[in-house]
């Protein structure tokens, strides 16, 4: 699947570098040629010998190595590949890239390259969440640099949270999506998915029956066509797709913030079942049965994310797609919803309990656009997702 593709792999200095050895194997198994570059810090975690043995090539380490310069100058090295992958991308490497520093081989290659760059960040959770790293990340994304991960989980330093490098196979999937000549290659697409949870108190929340299955299938289908997918998901039952940038949120407000942070995008698809209301009287301590009697919940309206993005005056994605969950008068309600929200397409579905669609594996949708309403046959959510992804590819053409 990666036969004939050439990857320049920069290995930064982090404990996750051991996973990069596995990444090299997986890439080579799929036919890719891997040219490794090891930073000085990276060499503290994995040896040049293991890297070059697995890559089947010399590992480049030094900016001023005369042999390397004689055989292949650093500018040429930066241009040989179809994709530059940085794994692990440390906070330090990201900061250098965001600033345009070039004081060692890795940072010089990253500044000199005209090839797309994919980062697999890995660092301590506090370092990842630090405003400086988040600022650098935003700068790099605005420069067109893609990321995979980091994932949530236990970290080598004993803490828990986002900062773990994506697993080698997730990175492979992302690389394959980028190097596959799909019709959505070079397009950035935002997808929202899953339900939102709106807290009542620290242990209770209001939710809905969305499993996130349709959104996940769509994210997967778009990635398979080569899109760079930013997948903003509430607490869903199904795992997020592989090879997409996953942003996890809980509430509608957090989802809106994540969506705004992820823009600009070529298209945005809002498959999330966002709670229309939040509990304005949410308590920061657990409501007690004995003392408080029956709780009086008051509600406030949540921001409408689809409407907010559809009506953006600047930076609106070229194609905005909403979903409409209806239980009656599906076409009329969904047509009115499309006008009210200002989106380009509405994917309407009947979520009456008898249909078994909400939380089920199948979907029966009606696509509503300028051209009217088009009814699709009932099919698996993955089939519907592939059909919708193909339509999106056609529209972004
Ligand atoms: N949506 C959103 N933000 C909200 C509510 C909905 O982005 N606060 C999006 C959903 O992701 C979906 C579309 O709007 O793409 C329609 O969602 P739906 O729940 O069907 O519509 P509502 O706006 O809740 O309208 P109504 O309650 O009248 O059915």
Coordinates of C-alpha atoms and ligand atoms in Angstrom, one line a residue:
X1 CA 0.0 0.0 0.0
X2 CA 3.0 2.3 0.5
X3 CA 5.1 0.8 -2.3
X4 CA 7.3 3.3 -3.9
X5 CA 6.7 5.9 -1.3
X6 CA 9.6 7.6 0.5
X7 CA 9.4 8.8 4.1
X8 CA 11.9 11.0 5.8
X9 CA 11.5 10.1 9.4
X10 CA 12.8 12.4 12.1
X11 CA 13.1 10.8 15.5
X12 CA 13.0 13.3 18.4
X13 CA 14.2 12.9 21.9
X14 CA 11.4 11.3 23.9
X15 CA 10.7 7.9 25.5
X16 CA 8.2 7.3 22.7
X17 CA 11.1 6.9 20.3
X18 CA 11.0 3.2 21.1
X19 CA 7.7 3.0 19.4
X20 CA 9.2 4.7 16.3
X21 CA 11.3 1.5 15.8
X22 CA 8.1 -0.4 15.4
X23 CA 6.8 2.3 13.1
X24 CA 9.8 1.8 10.8
X25 CA 9.1 -1.9 10.6
X26 CA 5.4 -1.4 9.8
X27 CA 6.2 1.2 7.1
X28 CA 8.8 -1.1 5.5
X29 CA 6.4 -4.0 5.6
X30 CA 4.1 -1.9 3.5
X31 CA 6.7 -1.2 0.9
X32 CA 7.8 2.3 2.0
X33 CA 11.4 3.5 1.9
X34 CA 12.3 5.1 5.2
X35 CA 15.2 7.5 5.5
X36 CA 15.8 8.1 9.2
X37 CA 17.2 11.2 10.9
X38 CA 18.0 10.9 14.6
X39 CA 18.3 14.0 16.8
X40 CA 21.0 14.2 19.5
X41 CA 18.2 13.8 22.1
X42 CA 16.6 11.0 20.2
X43 CA 19.9 9.1 20.3
X44 CA 19.6 9.1 24.1
X45 CA 16.5 6.9 23.7
X46 CA 17.2 4.6 20.7
X47 CA 20.6 3.8 19.2
X48 CA 21.6 4.8 15.7
X49 CA 22.4 1.1 15.1
X50 CA 18.9 -0.1 15.8
X51 CA 17.4 2.6 13.7
X52 CA 19.6 2.0 10.7
X53 CA 19.3 -1.8 11.0
X54 CA 15.5 -1.5 10.9
X55 CA 15.5 1.1 8.2
X56 CA 18.1 -0.7 6.2
X57 CA 19.9 2.6 5.7
X58 CA 22.4 4.9 7.2
X59 CA 20.8 7.2 9.8
X60 CA 21.5 10.9 9.4
X61 CA 22.5 12.6 12.6
X62 CA 24.7 15.6 12.1
X63 CA 24.2 18.8 10.2
X64 CA 27.9 19.3 9.6
X65 CA 28.9 15.7 8.8
X66 CA 31.1 16.0 5.7
X67 CA 30.3 12.5 4.5
X68 CA 26.6 13.2 4.5
X69 CA 27.1 16.5 2.8
X70 CA 29.3 14.9 0.1
X71 CA 26.7 12.1 -0.5
X72 CA 23.6 14.1 0.1
X73 CA 23.4 17.7 1.2
X74 CA 20.8 18.7 3.9
X75 CA 18.7 20.6 1.4
X76 CA 18.6 17.6 -0.9
X77 CA 17.8 15.4 2.0
X78 CA 14.9 17.6 2.9
X79 CA 13.4 17.1 -0.6
X80 CA 13.8 13.4 -1.2
X81 CA 10.7 12.2 0.5
X82 CA 7.0 12.2 -0.3
X83 CA 6.3 13.0 3.3
X84 CA 8.3 14.1 6.3
X85 CA 7.2 12.4 9.6
X86 CA 8.4 13.6 13.0
X87 CA 7.9 10.9 15.6
X88 CA 8.1 11.6 18.4
X89 CA 7.6 15.3 17.9
X90 CA 8.8 16.8 21.2
X91 CA 7.7 20.1 22.7
X92 CA 11.2 21.4 21.8
X93 CA 11.1 20.3 18.2
X94 CA 7.6 21.8 17.8
X95 CA 8.8 25.1 19.3
X96 CA 11.7 25.2 17.0
X97 CA 9.5 24.6 14.0
X98 CA 7.0 27.2 15.0
X99 CA 9.8 29.8 15.4
X100 CA 11.6 28.7 12.2
X101 CA 14.9 27.8 14.1
X102 CA 17.5 25.8 12.3
X103 CA 20.2 24.9 14.7
X104 CA 20.6 21.2 14.1
X105 CA 20.0 18.7 11.3
X106 CA 16.3 17.9 12.1
X107 CA 15.2 21.6 12.5
X108 CA 17.2 22.6 9.4
X109 CA 15.5 19.9 7.3
X110 CA 12.1 20.9 8.6
X111 CA 12.8 24.5 7.7
X112 CA 14.2 23.6 4.3
X113 CA 11.6 21.1 3.2
X114 CA 8.9 21.7 0.6
X115 CA 7.3 18.4 1.3
X116 CA 4.2 17.9 3.5
X117 CA 5.0 17.3 7.2
X118 CA 3.2 15.1 9.7
X119 CA 3.9 15.4 13.4
X120 CA 3.3 12.7 16.0
X121 CA 3.6 14.7 19.2
X122 CA 4.6 13.1 22.4
X123 CA 5.4 14.7 25.7
X124 CA 4.3 15.1 29.3
X125 CA 0.7 16.1 29.7
X126 CA 1.5 19.4 31.3
X127 CA 4.0 20.2 28.6
X128 CA 1.3 19.4 25.9
X129 CA -1.3 21.5 27.7
X130 CA 1.0 24.4 28.3
X131 CA -0.1 27.6 26.5
X132 CA 3.2 27.8 24.8
X133 CA 2.9 24.4 23.2
X134 CA -0.7 25.0 22.3
X135 CA 0.3 28.3 20.7
X136 CA 3.0 26.6 18.7
X137 CA 0.6 23.9 17.7
X138 CA -1.9 26.5 16.4
X139 CA 1.0 28.2 14.5
X140 CA 2.1 24.9 12.9
X141 CA -1.4 24.0 11.9
X142 CA -1.9 27.4 10.3
X143 CA 1.3 26.7 8.4
X144 CA -0.3 23.5 7.0
X145 CA 1.5 21.0 9.2
X146 CA -0.6 17.9 10.1
X147 CA -0.6 16.0 13.4
X148 CA -1.6 12.6 14.5
X149 CA -2.3 12.2 18.2
X150 CA -1.3 12.6 20.9
X151 CA -3.6 10.1 22.7
X152 CA -4.9 10.1 26.2
X153 CA -3.4 7.5 28.6
X154 CA -0.9 6.6 31.2
X155 CA 2.4 8.2 30.5
X156 CA 5.9 7.0 31.2
X157 CA 6.3 9.8 33.7
X158 CA 3.5 8.4 35.8
X159 CA 0.9 11.0 34.9
X160 CA -2.3 10.5 32.9
X161 CA -3.8 12.6 30.1
X162 CA -3.1 13.7 26.5
X163 CA 0.5 13.4 25.5
X164 CA 1.1 9.8 24.6
X165 CA 2.4 9.4 21.1
X166 CA -0.1 7.8 18.7
X167 CA 0.4 4.1 18.2
X168 CA 2.6 3.0 15.3
X169 CA -0.4 1.6 13.4
X170 CA -2.3 4.9 13.8
X171 CA 0.6 6.7 12.4
X172 CA 0.8 4.3 9.5
X173 CA -2.9 4.8 8.7
X174 CA -2.4 8.5 8.8
X175 CA 0.6 8.3 6.5
X176 CA -1.2 6.0 4.1
X177 CA -4.2 8.3 4.0
X178 CA -1.9 11.2 3.1
X179 CA 0.1 9.3 0.5
X180 CA -2.9 7.5 -1.1
X181 CA -4.0 9.4 -4.1
X182 CA -7.5 9.8 -2.8
X183 CA -9.7 12.6 -4.2
X184 CA -9.7 14.4 -0.8
X185 CA -5.9 14.5 -0.6
X186 CA -4.8 17.9 0.6
X187 CA -8.3 18.7 2.0
X188 CA -8.9 19.4 5.7
X189 CA -12.3 18.3 6.9
X190 CA -13.8 18.8 10.3
X191 CA -16.3 16.3 11.7
X192 CA -18.3 16.5 14.9
X193 CA -19.6 13.3 16.4
X194 CA -21.2 11.6 19.4
X195 CA -23.5 13.1 22.0
X196 CA -22.6 15.9 24.4
X197 CA -22.9 15.5 28.2
X198 CA -24.3 18.5 30.1
X199 CA -23.6 18.3 33.8
X200 CA -26.3 18.6 36.5
X201 CA -23.8 18.2 39.3
X202 CA -20.3 16.6 39.5
X203 CA -21.8 13.0 39.1
X204 CA -24.9 13.5 37.0
X205 CA -25.4 14.7 33.5
X206 CA -28.0 15.0 30.7
X207 CA -27.1 13.1 27.6
X208 CA -28.8 11.5 24.5
X209 CA -28.8 8.2 22.7
X210 CA -26.3 9.0 20.0
X211 CA -23.6 6.3 19.8
X212 CA -21.3 8.3 17.6
X213 CA -21.3 5.4 15.0
X214 CA -22.3 7.5 12.0
X215 CA -19.8 10.2 12.8
X216 CA -17.0 7.7 13.3
X217 CA -17.8 5.9 10.0
X218 CA -17.8 9.2 8.2
X219 CA -14.5 10.3 9.7
X220 CA -13.0 7.0 8.6
X221 CA -14.5 7.2 5.1
X222 CA -13.2 10.8 4.6
X223 CA -9.7 9.8 5.8
X224 CA -9.7 6.8 3.5
X225 CA -10.2 9.2 0.6
X226 CA -7.1 11.1 1.7
X227 CA -8.6 13.9 3.7
X228 CA -6.9 15.3 6.8
X229 CA -9.8 14.8 9.3
X230 CA -10.2 16.7 12.6
X231 CA -12.6 14.6 14.6
X232 CA -14.3 16.5 17.5
X233 CA -16.2 14.0 19.5
X234 CA -18.3 14.0 22.6
X235 CA -18.4 10.9 24.9
X236 CA -19.3 8.3 22.3
X237 CA -19.9 4.5 22.6
X238 CA -17.8 3.6 19.6
X239 CA -14.1 4.4 19.3
X240 CA -13.0 7.2 17.1
X241 CA -11.6 6.3 13.7
X242 CA -7.9 5.6 13.1
X243 CA -5.7 8.1 11.4
X244 CA -7.7 11.2 12.2
X245 CA -6.9 14.0 14.7
X246 CA -9.2 13.3 17.6
X247 CA -10.3 16.1 19.9
X248 CA -12.4 14.9 22.8
X249 CA -15.0 17.1 24.5
X250 CA -17.9 16.7 26.8
X251 CA -20.2 19.7 26.6
X252 CA -21.7 21.7 23.7
X253 CA -19.7 24.7 24.7
X254 CA -16.5 22.7 24.7
X255 CA -17.5 21.3 21.3
X256 CA -18.0 24.8 19.9
X257 CA -14.6 25.9 21.3
X258 CA -12.9 22.9 19.7
X259 CA -14.5 23.5 16.4
X260 CA -13.5 27.1 16.3
X261 CA -9.9 26.1 17.2
X262 CA -9.8 23.5 14.4
X263 CA -10.9 25.9 11.6
X264 CA -10.0 26.8 8.9
X265 CA -11.3 23.7 7.0
X266 CA -12.4 23.0 3.4
X267 CA -15.5 21.3 4.7
X268 CA -17.2 20.7 8.0
X269 CA -19.7 18.0 8.8
X270 CA -21.8 18.2 11.9
X271 CA -22.8 14.7 12.8
X272 CA -22.9 15.3 16.6
X273 CA -26.1 15.1 18.5
X274 CA -25.5 18.2 20.5
X275 CA -27.6 18.9 23.6
X276 CA -29.9 21.8 22.9
X277 CA -29.9 22.9 26.5
X278 CA -27.5 22.8 29.4
X279 CA -28.4 23.0 33.1
X280 CA -27.9 26.6 34.0
X281 CA -28.3 25.7 37.7
X282 CA -25.6 23.0 37.5
X283 CA -24.2 22.5 41.0
X284 CA -20.5 22.2 41.8
X285 CA -21.3 19.8 44.6
X286 CA -23.4 16.6 44.5
X287 CA -27.1 17.3 45.0
X288 CA -28.3 15.4 48.1
X289 CA -31.6 13.7 48.3
X290 CA -32.3 14.2 51.9
X291 CA -31.3 17.8 52.3
X292 CA -32.2 19.4 49.0
X293 CA -35.5 17.6 48.3
X294 CA -36.5 17.4 44.6
X295 CA -34.0 19.4 42.6
X296 CA -35.3 22.3 40.5
X297 CA -33.3 22.3 37.3
X298 CA -33.3 25.4 35.1
X299 CA -32.0 25.3 31.6
X300 CA -30.1 27.7 29.3
X301 CA -29.8 27.3 25.5
X302 CA -26.6 25.9 24.2
X303 CA -24.8 27.6 21.3
X304 CA -25.8 26.2 18.0
X305 CA -22.5 25.0 16.5
X306 CA -23.7 24.2 13.0
X307 CA -25.5 27.6 12.8
X308 CA -22.5 29.5 14.1
X309 CA -20.2 28.0 11.5
X310 CA -22.7 28.2 8.7
X311 CA -23.1 31.9 9.3
X312 CA -19.5 32.8 9.7
X313 CA -18.7 35.9 7.6
X314 CA -15.0 35.1 7.3
X315 CA -13.4 31.7 7.0
X316 CA -16.6 29.7 6.6
X317 CA -15.7 26.2 5.2
X318 CA -16.6 25.9 1.5
X319 CA -19.1 23.1 2.3
X320 CA -21.0 22.9 5.6
X321 CA -23.1 19.8 6.1
X322 CA -25.6 19.3 9.0
X323 CA -27.5 16.3 10.1
X324 CA -31.2 16.5 11.1
X325 CA -32.6 14.0 13.5
X326 CA -36.4 14.0 13.1
X327 CA -39.2 11.9 14.3
X328 CA -41.9 13.2 12.0
X329 CA -42.4 15.2 8.7
X330 CA -38.7 14.4 8.0
X331 CA -38.4 16.2 4.7
X332 CA -40.3 19.3 5.7
X333 CA -38.6 19.7 9.0
X334 CA -35.2 19.1 7.6
X335 CA -35.7 21.5 4.7
X336 CA -36.8 24.2 7.1
X337 CA -33.8 23.3 9.4
X338 CA -31.4 23.7 6.4
X339 CA -32.7 27.2 5.8
X340 CA -32.7 28.2 9.5
X341 CA -29.2 27.0 10.1
X342 CA -27.7 28.3 6.8
X343 CA -25.8 25.1 5.9
X344 CA -25.3 23.8 2.4
X345 CA -26.6 20.2 2.9
X346 CA -28.7 18.5 5.5
X347 CA -28.5 14.8 5.9
X348 CA -31.9 14.0 7.4
X349 CA -32.8 10.8 9.2
X350 CA -35.9 9.5 10.9
X351 CA -34.9 8.7 14.5
X352 CA -38.3 7.4 15.7
X353 CA -37.6 4.5 18.0
X354 CA -39.3 2.1 15.5
X355 CA -36.6 2.7 12.9
X356 CA -33.8 1.5 15.3
X357 CA -31.5 4.1 13.7
X358 CA -30.3 6.0 16.8
X359 CA -27.8 3.7 18.4
X360 CA -28.2 1.1 15.7
X361 CA -25.9 0.0 12.8
X362 CA -28.0 1.1 9.9
X363 CA -29.2 4.5 8.6
X364 CA -31.7 5.6 6.1
X365 CA -31.1 9.2 5.0
X366 CA -32.4 11.9 2.8
X367 CA -29.9 14.3 1.4
X368 CA -31.3 17.8 1.2
X369 CA -29.4 20.4 -0.8
X370 CA -30.1 23.2 -3.3
X371 CA -31.1 20.4 -5.7
X372 CA -33.9 19.2 -3.5
X373 CA -34.4 16.0 -1.5
X374 CA -32.7 12.7 -2.4
X375 CA -33.7 9.6 -0.6
X376 CA -31.0 7.0 -0.1
X377 CA -31.7 3.3 0.5
X378 CA -31.4 2.1 4.0
X379 CA -27.9 0.7 4.5
X380 CA -25.1 0.2 7.1
X381 CA -23.8 3.4 8.6
X382 CA -20.4 2.6 6.9
X383 CA -22.0 2.4 3.5
X384 CA -23.9 5.7 4.1
X385 CA -20.6 7.2 5.3
X386 CA -18.7 6.1 2.1
X387 CA -21.5 7.5 -0.1
X388 CA -21.5 10.8 1.7
X389 CA -17.7 11.0 1.7
X390 CA -17.7 10.4 -2.1
X391 CA -20.3 13.2 -2.5
X392 CA -18.2 15.6 -0.4
X393 CA -15.2 14.7 -2.6
X394 CA -17.2 15.5 -5.7
X395 CA -18.4 18.8 -4.3
X396 CA -14.9 19.9 -3.2
X397 CA -13.6 18.6 -6.6
Ligands
LIG1 N1 -26.3 21.1 16.1 C1 -25.2 21.9 16.5 N2 -25.3 22.6 17.7 C2 -26.4 22.5 18.5 C3 -27.5 21.7 18.0 C4 -27.4 21.0 16.8 O1 -24.2 21.9 15.9 N3 -26.5 23.1 19.6 C5 -26.2 20.5 14.8 C6 -26.2 19.0 14.8 O2 -24.8 18.5 14.9 C7 -26.9 18.6 13.5 C8 -27.8 19.8 13.3 O3 -27.4 20.8 14.1 O4 -26.0 18.7 12.4 C9 -29.3 19.5 13.6 O5 -29.4 18.9 14.9 P1 -30.8 18.5 15.4 O6 -30.7 18.1 16.8 O7 -31.6 17.7 14.5 O8 -31.5 20.0 15.4 P2 -31.8 21.0 16.4 O9 -31.0 22.2 16.2 O10 -31.7 20.5 17.8 O11 -33.3 21.4 16.1 P3 -34.7 20.8 16.6 O12 -34.5 20.7 18.1 O13 -35.7 21.8 16.2 O14 -34.9 19.5 16.0

